[in-house]
Structure formats: structure tokens, C-alpha cells
Amino acid sequence: MVKKEMIAMLLAGGQGSRLGVLTSKVAKPAVSFGGKYRIIDFPLSNCINSGVDTVGVLTQYQPLRLNTHIGIGIPWDLDRNIGGVTVLPPYEKSENSEWYTGTANAIYQNLDYMESYHPDYVLILSGDHIYKMDYELMLDFHKAKGAEVTIAVMPVPIEEAGRFGIMITDEDSRITEFEEKPEHPRSNLASMGIYIFNWKTLKEALVAMADQPALDFGKHVIPYCHDRRAPLYAYEFTGYWKDVGTLSSYWEANMELIDLVPEFNLYEEYWKIYTKSEILPPQYVSDSSRVERCIIGEGSEIYGEVYNSVIGCGVIIGKGTIVRDSIIMNQTSIGEGCEVNKAIIAENVRVGDHVLLGVGEETENELAPHIYNQSLVTIGEKSIIPDGISVGKNTVIFGATSQSDYEGGVLASGKTIIKAGETH
């Protein structure tokens, strides 16, 4: 009989709609981050660095790139005969086929997978946060407290607390009250969406609450455990943690990587971040180029000037082009004589010669100002921008565009071009 002390269940089905066109063809955990990584690399690396060698990855929305990236888990040393990484999409059962409708419903639908390892503890993780965390220390805390449920929490500014599940604790870190997105928060300890459950407690709660529509941990499972007087504890995390759920937070988190002393360090020897690496040649920086404070991925060719930017793998930046404060993802090419300011350009984009991105006055985006803001230019994957185009701020382009899509060769600030067949 196979037995594992603790297994991890990694929720990676997120559509990530607040990332706009970046997630129209790809699940949020599979979005590129930091030049060579994808967001899901961080929780997966945390698992193997913490000694958790059995991980179920629950996928749903646009899973192809995520599945290809994870493969059999070789980069994270998760290609095991017993345990390792297993991708768990929703599947058809004999009587009906059911999508995952909530975070806890996804876990409930995989009770058999968890049961097969006879775990003492189950670690629940989200696939869309950037952080380094030793889950073994959290498990030690869980055991020492005699907890049935431990929730990782971190202090947030009280004015932001209403966006989170908030814990109210006693002096022993025991959770006395739990408020989901309270209007008037009484504490600033926010749930990070990272839980350790005793297997027996989790199973009982999921089975008891199974009929709840859109079964969710914050709304249903945690309150159920709390009402049953199960010992719930808050494990306070003090390291770097970022939910890159919006375009502006995604841009900021990438920019923080290139600070002189980065708060989140990708280069620490003892806590490596692993990823699936393409076999690419070294980067090439020409004699006419200039690069300052950047991350440049393998196989990239730089002929222009790049400042304060995160450049992915296999990117080409043409002669006379100036890139500032931007994120350019894998296999994108930017022509000659361009100017790129505060842009997020997705994978496999082709930008022509003499294109200006992020110029002019700032105007609110007409389509979705809550998504496209902070003066960013956002370009979805496989888009094409023809020569000589000028693009303003808070703009979105998605699809293979031509000169006729731009009035007078200009896309004014706040405007959007999403070609038929593409989605936002």
C-alpha cells in the first residue's frame, strides 16, 4: 500500500479574466513570468524544495499549454513512479460529466486520487501566486498546534483587507472568527489560499458539503470546519507573496525582479525555481545595443536599446529600437526604429518597423478600464502590428492587424482592436 504523509493539490484551472487578452488562449498559471518562467513554476518549485513529492494539478480552462509545460514533471524532479505530478482535468463519469464549479468542488471530484495515497495531510495550493514558501515549516506548525486545519495568512493594509478572507485569531494563533471579504474588516490577517487539512477532516467536510453549488473553501469548507469546532489555526507568513491577478500587479511583480536588490530573488542557491527549459542558444547582444537593468532570456538577440525591462526567450529587438519599462514574452520580434514604453507584449507577437507603443496623453480604456489601465499597452499573443503604427496608452491589440485597422496609422489612447475570432 502506498502511503504519503502529505500530498499537494494545486488549483491551476483559473481563467484569470483580469489579465485580459493575456489569458484569452492560456490559463493564468501558464502565463510567462520573469523572462523564462511560468507562474505555476513557483508553487511547483516550492513543493519539491519543501519535500512534497506528490502533486495533483487540477486544470480546466485552456489547459493545453499548462499540460505541455508540466509534462511528466521532470524539471521539478516530480517524475516519480510513486507520486510525482499528475494533471487532473475534469472527466466524464458514468452518470454525468461535470466541470469543476468551485475550488473545493474541484478537490471533491478528486477524492479517489487523494485516497490512493492514504495521506495524513493534504496541502491545498493556488497555481497563480508568486512566492517562495517552505511548506514543511507550515506542517510542523500544524502538528505542534494539534490543528485540523491550518490557513496560511499574511498581514495586508487594513484598507485592502475587504478583498480577502480575513482571520480573527487569539494569542495562540487559533482562528476564532473567519470573515469572507468583509465590508468592515476587524483584522488585517488575510488568507493566502494555502491550506493544510488533516485528511480525515477534509474528506468529511467535502462529503458533507458536496451538494453546495460552486463549492468553495472560503465560503463553505472553512466555515463548516469552524462550525464543527475543529481546531483552526493561522500560520503567519512574512516573506514575499504576490497575487499577479491584474495586469498592473503582473507588470509590477516583473519590474520588481530587476530592482538592484530585488525583494523577490530568483538567484538564491538554496531555493531554486525550476522550469521547463527550451534548448536555446545563448543570448546575443550586439555592439550597437545598450542594455540596463534587464532580465534577458536565452536565445534572445538585442540590436537596440533596452532599459528596465523583462525580456523572454527567443526575443528579437531590432536596430534603433528603444524598449523601456516593458515585458516582452517568448519568441516575439520587434522591428527596427521602434519605441516601446510600458508595454506587456505576449508570446509570438510580430511588431513591424518604426512602430511607437505607449505614446501620447493618457485616456481611460473604452472597453474595460478596470482591466486595462496604469498607462500600459497590452498586446495579446500571435498579434501582428504593421510598420509605422502609433499606439497610445491604456490600449489593447489582439490579432493579426493590418494598416486598415488603424485610422491614419494611429490607435489612440484608450482604444482597443480585438480581431474577429479572438476573445478578450
Short mmCIF file of C-alpha atoms in Angstrom, two decimals:
data_model
loop_
_atom_site.label_atom_id
_atom_site.label_comp_id
_atom_site.label_asym_id
_atom_site.label_seq_id
_atom_site.Cartn_x
_atom_site.Cartn_y
_atom_site.Cartn_z
CA MET A 1 0.00 0.00 0.00
CA VAL A 2 1.31 3.46 -0.98
CA LYS A 3 1.31 5.96 1.85
CA LYS A 4 2.38 9.60 1.75
CA GLU A 5 2.48 11.82 4.82
CA MET A 6 1.38 14.93 2.87
CA ILE A 7 0.27 15.37 -0.73
CA ALA A 8 -0.41 18.68 -2.50
CA MET A 9 -3.42 19.64 -4.62
CA LEU A 10 -2.59 22.60 -6.86
CA LEU A 11 -5.56 24.53 -8.26
CA ALA A 12 -4.49 25.64 -11.74
CA GLY A 13 -7.78 25.94 -13.61
CA GLY A 14 -8.03 29.71 -13.40
CA GLN A 15 -9.15 31.74 -16.39
CA GLY A 16 -7.55 34.89 -14.99
CA SER A 17 -10.01 37.20 -16.71
CA ARG A 18 -8.47 40.31 -15.05
CA LEU A 19 -5.34 39.68 -17.13
CA GLY A 20 -7.41 40.46 -20.23
CA VAL A 21 -6.06 39.26 -23.56
CA LEU A 22 -3.02 37.62 -21.88
CA THR A 23 -5.29 34.78 -20.78
CA SER A 24 -7.65 34.56 -23.75
CA LYS A 25 -5.85 31.47 -25.07
CA VAL A 26 -4.00 30.24 -21.99
CA ALA A 27 -4.75 29.51 -18.31
CA LYS A 28 -3.39 32.12 -15.89
CA PRO A 29 -0.89 29.71 -14.22
CA ALA A 30 0.71 29.14 -17.66
CA VAL A 31 1.34 32.85 -18.34
CA SER A 32 5.05 33.72 -18.70
CA PHE A 33 6.75 35.44 -15.78
CA GLY A 34 10.25 36.77 -15.14
CA GLY A 35 11.65 36.10 -18.61
CA LYS A 36 11.91 32.31 -18.59
CA TYR A 37 9.34 31.03 -16.09
CA ARG A 38 5.59 30.47 -16.00
CA ILE A 39 3.53 31.41 -12.94
CA ILE A 40 2.90 27.77 -11.97
CA ASP A 41 6.68 27.14 -11.66
CA PHE A 42 6.67 28.91 -8.28
CA PRO A 43 4.25 26.68 -6.32
CA LEU A 44 5.66 23.57 -8.05
CA SER A 45 9.21 24.56 -7.08
CA ASN A 46 8.04 25.30 -3.54
CA CYS A 47 6.64 21.75 -3.36
CA ILE A 48 9.86 19.98 -4.34
CA ASN A 49 12.01 22.36 -2.25
CA SER A 50 9.73 21.55 0.74
CA GLY A 51 9.99 17.78 0.24
CA VAL A 52 6.42 17.39 -1.10
CA ASP A 53 6.85 14.90 -3.96
CA THR A 54 3.21 14.10 -4.79
CA VAL A 55 1.26 16.89 -6.50
CA GLY A 56 -2.12 16.75 -8.23
CA VAL A 57 -2.54 19.70 -10.65
CA LEU A 58 -6.22 20.49 -11.28
CA THR A 59 -6.69 22.07 -14.70
CA GLN A 60 -9.77 23.26 -16.53
CA TYR A 61 -9.61 26.44 -18.60
CA GLN A 62 -7.40 26.33 -21.75
CA PRO A 63 -5.16 23.57 -20.30
CA LEU A 64 -3.04 22.71 -23.37
CA ARG A 65 -0.02 24.93 -22.68
CA LEU A 66 -0.12 24.12 -18.98
CA ASN A 67 -0.22 20.36 -19.67
CA THR A 68 2.62 20.62 -22.20
CA HIS A 69 4.68 22.69 -19.76
CA ILE A 70 4.23 20.30 -16.83
CA GLY A 71 4.61 17.11 -18.89
CA ILE A 72 5.67 14.34 -16.52
CA GLY A 73 7.26 16.80 -14.10
CA ILE A 74 10.94 16.30 -14.98
CA PRO A 75 12.13 19.92 -14.33
CA TRP A 76 10.79 19.80 -10.76
CA ASP A 77 12.09 16.26 -10.12
CA LEU A 78 8.44 15.17 -9.98
CA ASP A 79 8.72 12.30 -12.49
CA ARG A 80 8.22 9.58 -9.87
CA ASN A 81 6.98 6.00 -10.16
CA ILE A 82 5.03 6.55 -6.97
CA GLY A 83 3.63 10.06 -6.52
CA GLY A 84 5.18 12.75 -8.72
CA VAL A 85 2.99 15.20 -10.60
CA THR A 86 -0.40 14.22 -12.05
CA VAL A 87 -2.56 16.53 -14.18
CA LEU A 88 -6.22 16.16 -13.12
CA PRO A 89 -8.69 17.66 -15.62
CA PRO A 90 -12.47 17.30 -15.11
CA TYR A 91 -13.55 13.98 -16.59
CA GLU A 92 -16.73 12.21 -17.60
CA LYS A 93 -18.16 9.86 -15.03
CA SER A 94 -20.64 7.09 -15.83
CA GLU A 95 -23.75 9.06 -14.91
CA ASN A 96 -22.76 12.61 -15.82
CA SER A 97 -19.93 14.85 -16.82
CA GLU A 98 -19.25 17.84 -14.61
CA TRP A 99 -16.94 20.83 -14.83
CA TYR A 100 -15.19 21.99 -11.68
CA THR A 101 -17.57 24.61 -10.32
CA GLY A 102 -15.56 25.93 -7.35
CA THR A 103 -12.19 25.46 -5.68
CA ALA A 104 -13.45 22.87 -3.20
CA ASN A 105 -15.66 21.15 -5.79
CA ALA A 106 -12.51 20.52 -7.88
CA ILE A 107 -10.85 18.86 -4.85
CA TYR A 108 -14.05 16.89 -4.06
CA GLN A 109 -14.12 15.46 -7.59
CA ASN A 110 -10.64 14.01 -6.98
CA LEU A 111 -11.26 12.25 -3.65
CA ASP A 112 -10.23 8.91 -5.21
CA TYR A 113 -6.87 10.32 -6.31
CA MET A 114 -6.15 11.60 -2.79
CA GLU A 115 -7.43 8.41 -1.15
CA SER A 116 -4.98 6.33 -3.19
CA TYR A 117 -2.06 7.83 -1.22
CA HIS A 118 -3.63 7.40 2.25
CA PRO A 119 -2.21 10.80 3.29
CA ASP A 120 -2.20 12.13 6.84
CA TYR A 121 -2.34 15.70 5.49
CA VAL A 122 -3.44 17.45 2.29
CA LEU A 123 -1.88 20.76 1.23
CA ILE A 124 -4.17 22.93 -0.95
CA LEU A 125 -2.40 25.47 -3.18
CA SER A 126 -3.29 28.05 -5.79
CA GLY A 127 -1.44 28.00 -9.12
CA ASP A 128 -1.35 31.75 -9.67
CA HIS A 129 0.75 33.36 -6.95
CA ILE A 130 4.43 34.35 -6.96
CA TYR A 131 6.21 33.46 -3.71
CA LYS A 132 8.73 31.16 -2.01
CA MET A 133 7.47 29.19 0.96
CA ASP A 134 8.67 26.14 2.89
CA TYR A 135 5.50 24.09 3.35
CA GLU A 136 7.41 21.77 5.73
CA LEU A 137 7.61 24.60 8.31
CA MET A 138 3.86 25.14 7.95
CA LEU A 139 3.28 21.40 8.50
CA ASP A 140 5.49 21.48 11.63
CA PHE A 141 3.34 24.37 12.93
CA HIS A 142 0.14 22.42 12.08
CA LYS A 143 1.34 19.38 14.04
CA ALA A 144 2.66 21.38 17.01
CA LYS A 145 -0.71 23.15 17.42
CA GLY A 146 -2.74 19.96 17.07
CA ALA A 147 -4.64 21.70 14.27
CA GLU A 148 -7.13 20.05 11.93
CA VAL A 149 -6.94 22.98 9.51
CA THR A 150 -4.10 25.49 9.17
CA ILE A 151 -4.52 28.52 6.91
CA ALA A 152 -1.50 30.49 5.73
CA VAL A 153 -2.14 34.20 6.36
CA MET A 154 -0.25 37.39 5.83
CA PRO A 155 -0.83 40.91 7.11
CA VAL A 156 -2.24 43.28 4.47
CA PRO A 157 -3.00 47.02 4.73
CA ILE A 158 -6.34 47.29 6.55
CA GLU A 159 -7.83 49.34 3.67
CA GLU A 160 -7.24 46.36 1.34
CA ALA A 161 -8.48 43.72 3.79
CA GLY A 162 -12.01 43.72 2.34
CA ARG A 163 -10.73 41.92 -0.77
CA PHE A 164 -9.66 38.82 1.19
CA GLY A 165 -10.86 36.15 3.55
CA ILE A 166 -9.92 37.65 6.95
CA MET A 167 -8.96 35.69 10.09
CA ILE A 168 -9.51 36.86 13.65
CA THR A 169 -7.19 34.94 15.99
CA ASP A 170 -6.44 34.61 19.69
CA GLU A 171 -2.96 34.96 21.26
CA ASP A 172 -2.20 31.29 20.40
CA SER A 173 -2.91 31.87 16.64
CA ARG A 174 -6.14 29.88 16.87
CA ILE A 175 -8.78 31.22 14.48
CA THR A 176 -11.80 32.40 16.45
CA GLU A 177 -13.68 34.00 13.55
CA PHE A 178 -13.49 33.92 9.77
CA GLU A 179 -14.92 36.63 7.51
CA GLU A 180 -15.04 36.26 3.74
CA LYS A 181 -14.38 39.66 2.08
CA PRO A 182 -15.86 41.72 4.97
CA GLU A 183 -17.11 45.25 4.36
CA HIS A 184 -15.67 46.39 7.72
CA PRO A 185 -12.70 44.11 8.45
CA ARG A 186 -11.78 43.63 12.11
CA SER A 187 -8.32 42.24 11.36
CA ASN A 188 -5.70 42.53 8.62
CA LEU A 189 -4.69 38.84 8.57
CA ALA A 190 -5.62 37.77 5.03
CA SER A 191 -5.92 34.19 3.82
CA MET A 192 -3.32 33.34 1.15
CA GLY A 193 -5.45 30.48 -0.21
CA ILE A 194 -2.90 27.96 1.15
CA TYR A 195 -4.35 25.35 3.50
CA ILE A 196 -3.18 22.22 5.30
CA PHE A 197 -6.00 19.86 6.27
CA ASN A 198 -5.93 16.63 8.19
CA TRP A 199 -7.10 14.21 5.51
CA LYS A 200 -9.98 12.91 7.66
CA THR A 201 -11.23 16.48 8.32
CA LEU A 202 -11.03 17.49 4.64
CA LYS A 203 -12.79 14.37 3.42
CA GLU A 204 -15.61 14.72 5.94
CA ALA A 205 -16.14 18.41 5.07
CA LEU A 206 -16.13 17.82 1.29
CA VAL A 207 -18.59 14.93 1.51
CA ALA A 208 -20.89 16.83 3.91
CA MET A 209 -20.91 19.97 1.71
CA ALA A 210 -20.83 18.23 -1.69
CA ASP A 211 -24.30 19.45 -2.74
CA GLN A 212 -23.43 23.14 -2.34
CA PRO A 213 -23.39 24.88 -5.74
CA ALA A 214 -19.89 26.19 -6.63
CA LEU A 215 -18.39 24.55 -3.52
CA ASP A 216 -15.64 26.86 -2.28
CA PHE A 217 -13.09 26.73 0.54
CA GLY A 218 -13.59 30.28 1.79
CA LYS A 219 -17.40 30.27 1.56
CA HIS A 220 -18.24 26.69 2.53
CA VAL A 221 -15.48 24.33 3.70
CA ILE A 222 -13.67 26.58 6.21
CA PRO A 223 -16.95 27.82 7.81
CA TYR A 224 -18.15 24.17 8.03
CA CYS A 225 -14.97 23.13 9.86
CA HIS A 226 -15.23 26.20 12.10
CA ASP A 227 -18.88 25.45 12.97
CA ARG A 228 -17.89 21.89 13.88
CA ARG A 229 -15.41 23.37 16.38
CA ALA A 230 -12.44 21.79 14.59
CA PRO A 231 -9.19 23.43 15.75
CA LEU A 232 -8.35 26.02 13.04
CA TYR A 233 -5.02 27.86 13.19
CA ALA A 234 -3.46 30.75 11.26
CA TYR A 235 0.14 30.34 10.12
CA GLU A 236 1.60 33.80 9.56
CA PHE A 237 3.86 34.12 6.51
CA THR A 238 6.25 37.07 6.40
CA GLY A 239 8.05 36.55 3.07
CA TYR A 240 7.33 37.92 -0.41
CA TRP A 241 3.92 36.92 -1.84
CA LYS A 242 2.15 38.46 -4.80
CA ASP A 243 -1.16 37.68 -6.42
CA VAL A 244 -0.48 38.63 -10.05
CA GLY A 245 -4.16 38.67 -10.84
CA THR A 246 -4.31 42.07 -12.57
CA LEU A 247 -2.25 43.50 -15.42
CA SER A 248 -0.82 46.22 -13.18
CA SER A 249 0.20 43.77 -10.38
CA TYR A 250 1.63 41.41 -13.01
CA TRP A 251 3.67 44.28 -14.51
CA GLU A 252 4.82 45.48 -11.06
CA ALA A 253 5.91 41.98 -9.96
CA ASN A 254 8.02 41.59 -13.11
CA MET A 255 9.56 45.04 -12.65
CA GLU A 256 10.46 44.23 -9.02
CA LEU A 257 12.66 41.39 -10.27
CA ILE A 258 15.11 43.88 -11.79
CA ASP A 259 15.49 46.10 -8.72
CA LEU A 260 19.09 46.50 -7.61
CA VAL A 261 18.32 44.40 -4.53
CA PRO A 262 15.19 42.52 -5.62
CA GLU A 263 12.70 41.78 -2.87
CA PHE A 264 11.99 38.51 -4.68
CA ASN A 265 15.32 36.95 -5.64
CA LEU A 266 15.41 34.40 -8.47
CA TYR A 267 19.10 33.69 -7.91
CA GLU A 268 19.16 32.10 -4.45
CA GLU A 269 21.14 28.87 -4.47
CA TYR A 270 19.26 27.17 -1.66
CA TRP A 271 15.73 27.77 -3.00
CA LYS A 272 15.82 27.33 -6.75
CA ILE A 273 12.90 27.97 -9.06
CA TYR A 274 12.71 25.19 -11.63
CA THR A 275 11.10 25.38 -15.06
CA LYS A 276 10.87 23.51 -18.34
CA SER A 277 13.80 24.88 -20.35
CA GLU A 278 13.83 25.02 -24.11
CA ILE A 279 17.11 24.10 -25.76
CA LEU A 280 18.08 27.55 -26.95
CA PRO A 281 21.37 29.19 -27.93
CA PRO A 282 22.86 31.86 -25.63
CA GLN A 283 21.54 35.41 -25.78
CA TYR A 284 23.27 37.78 -28.23
CA VAL A 285 23.83 41.47 -27.51
CA SER A 286 25.26 43.39 -30.49
CA ASP A 287 27.90 46.14 -30.41
CA SER A 288 25.27 48.75 -31.35
CA SER A 289 22.97 47.79 -28.46
CA ARG A 290 22.62 49.07 -24.92
CA VAL A 291 21.09 47.13 -22.02
CA GLU A 292 20.50 48.48 -18.49
CA ARG A 293 18.75 46.75 -15.54
CA CYS A 294 17.11 43.96 -17.51
CA ILE A 295 16.44 40.26 -17.42
CA ILE A 296 17.16 38.77 -20.84
CA GLY A 297 16.10 35.19 -21.67
CA GLU A 298 18.12 32.61 -23.57
CA GLY A 299 18.23 32.79 -27.35
CA SER A 300 17.28 36.48 -27.47
CA GLU A 301 19.00 38.87 -29.89
CA ILE A 302 19.31 42.53 -28.87
CA TYR A 303 20.32 45.06 -31.54
CA GLY A 304 18.58 48.11 -29.99
CA GLU A 305 18.40 49.68 -26.52
CA VAL A 306 16.58 48.02 -23.60
CA TYR A 307 16.06 49.69 -20.21
CA ASN A 308 14.37 48.39 -17.06
CA SER A 309 12.61 45.54 -18.85
CA VAL A 310 11.99 41.78 -18.65
CA ILE A 311 12.74 40.09 -21.96
CA GLY A 312 11.73 36.45 -22.53
CA CYS A 313 13.46 33.70 -24.50
CA GLY A 314 13.97 33.88 -28.26
CA VAL A 315 13.02 37.57 -28.49
CA ILE A 316 14.47 39.79 -31.25
CA ILE A 317 14.74 43.57 -30.72
CA GLY A 318 15.77 45.38 -33.89
CA LYS A 319 18.40 48.06 -34.51
CA GLY A 320 17.47 51.60 -33.40
CA THR A 321 14.57 50.31 -31.30
CA ILE A 322 14.25 51.59 -27.69
CA VAL A 323 12.34 49.49 -25.14
CA ARG A 324 11.56 50.91 -21.68
CA ASP A 325 9.72 49.53 -18.61
CA SER A 326 8.24 46.65 -20.60
CA ILE A 327 7.63 42.91 -20.52
CA ILE A 328 8.31 41.14 -23.82
CA MET A 329 7.42 37.45 -23.77
CA ASN A 330 8.99 34.48 -25.56
CA GLN A 331 9.52 34.34 -29.34
CA THR A 332 8.31 37.89 -30.00
CA SER A 333 10.09 40.07 -32.54
CA ILE A 334 10.17 43.87 -32.62
CA GLY A 335 11.40 45.53 -35.81
CA GLU A 336 13.85 48.41 -36.33
CA GLY A 337 13.41 52.03 -35.24
CA CYS A 338 10.58 51.34 -32.77
CA GLU A 339 9.80 52.94 -29.42
CA VAL A 340 8.19 50.73 -26.77
CA ASN A 341 7.07 52.30 -23.45
CA LYS A 342 5.43 50.41 -20.57
CA ALA A 343 4.09 47.58 -22.72
CA ILE A 344 3.15 43.98 -21.95
CA ILE A 345 3.65 42.04 -25.17
CA ALA A 346 2.62 38.38 -25.12
CA GLU A 347 4.28 35.42 -26.86
CA ASN A 348 4.85 35.09 -30.62
CA VAL A 349 3.92 38.70 -31.44
CA ARG A 350 5.32 40.41 -34.57
CA VAL A 351 5.83 44.18 -34.34
CA GLY A 352 6.86 45.89 -37.60
CA ASP A 353 9.44 48.64 -38.14
CA HIS A 354 9.03 52.24 -36.87
CA VAL A 355 6.16 51.38 -34.52
CA LEU A 356 5.51 53.61 -31.46
CA LEU A 357 3.87 51.95 -28.44
CA GLY A 358 2.69 53.84 -25.35
CA VAL A 359 2.82 57.42 -26.61
CA GLY A 360 0.58 60.48 -26.18
CA GLU A 361 -1.82 61.58 -23.45
CA GLU A 362 -3.43 59.09 -21.09
CA THR A 363 -7.12 58.29 -21.59
CA GLU A 364 -9.27 55.66 -19.86
CA ASN A 365 -9.75 52.44 -21.85
CA GLU A 366 -13.15 52.39 -23.56
CA LEU A 367 -13.69 48.63 -23.38
CA ALA A 368 -12.58 47.57 -19.87
CA PRO A 369 -10.96 50.34 -17.79
CA HIS A 370 -10.90 48.03 -14.75
CA ILE A 371 -8.51 45.70 -16.66
CA TYR A 372 -6.52 47.96 -19.00
CA ASN A 373 -5.11 50.86 -17.01
CA GLN A 374 -1.91 52.30 -15.46
CA SER A 375 -0.83 53.62 -18.93
CA LEU A 376 0.00 50.08 -20.10
CA VAL A 377 -0.10 48.89 -23.71
CA THR A 378 -1.27 45.24 -23.79
CA ILE A 379 -0.75 43.07 -26.87
CA GLY A 380 -2.16 39.52 -26.98
CA GLU A 381 -0.23 36.53 -28.27
CA LYS A 382 0.37 35.92 -32.01
CA SER A 383 -0.73 39.50 -32.76
CA ILE A 384 0.78 41.33 -35.73
CA ILE A 385 1.33 45.10 -35.81
CA PRO A 386 2.25 46.53 -39.21
CA ASP A 387 5.02 49.06 -39.91
CA GLY A 388 4.71 52.71 -38.93
CA ILE A 389 1.81 52.41 -36.47
CA SER A 390 1.49 54.70 -33.42
CA VAL A 391 -0.30 53.29 -30.35
CA GLY A 392 -1.41 55.28 -27.28
CA LYS A 393 -1.69 54.36 -23.57
CA ASN A 394 -4.29 52.07 -21.90
CA THR A 395 -4.67 50.33 -25.26
CA VAL A 396 -5.24 46.70 -26.28
CA ILE A 397 -4.37 44.93 -29.52
CA PHE A 398 -5.20 41.28 -30.17
CA GLY A 399 -4.99 39.54 -33.53
CA ALA A 400 -3.25 39.89 -36.89
CA THR A 401 -3.92 43.55 -37.63
CA SER A 402 -3.26 45.45 -40.88
CA GLN A 403 -2.88 49.12 -41.82
CA SER A 404 -6.63 49.43 -42.46
CA ASP A 405 -7.36 48.67 -38.77
CA TYR A 406 -5.65 51.90 -37.72
CA GLU A 407 -7.23 55.24 -38.61
CA GLY A 408 -4.45 57.36 -40.08
CA GLY A 409 -1.91 54.80 -38.78
CA VAL A 410 -2.88 55.56 -35.15
CA LEU A 411 -4.58 53.71 -32.30
CA ALA A 412 -5.42 56.50 -29.86
CA SER A 413 -5.06 56.15 -26.09
CA GLY A 414 -7.89 54.15 -24.52
CA LYS A 415 -8.79 52.40 -27.79
CA THR A 416 -8.98 48.66 -28.47
CA ILE A 417 -8.57 46.39 -31.50
CA ILE A 418 -9.66 42.79 -30.97
CA LYS A 419 -9.97 40.98 -34.28
CA ALA A 420 -12.95 38.74 -35.03
CA GLY A 421 -12.37 35.23 -33.73
CA GLU A 422 -10.27 36.46 -30.82
CA THR A 423 -11.73 36.88 -27.34
CA HIS A 424 -10.95 39.27 -24.51
#
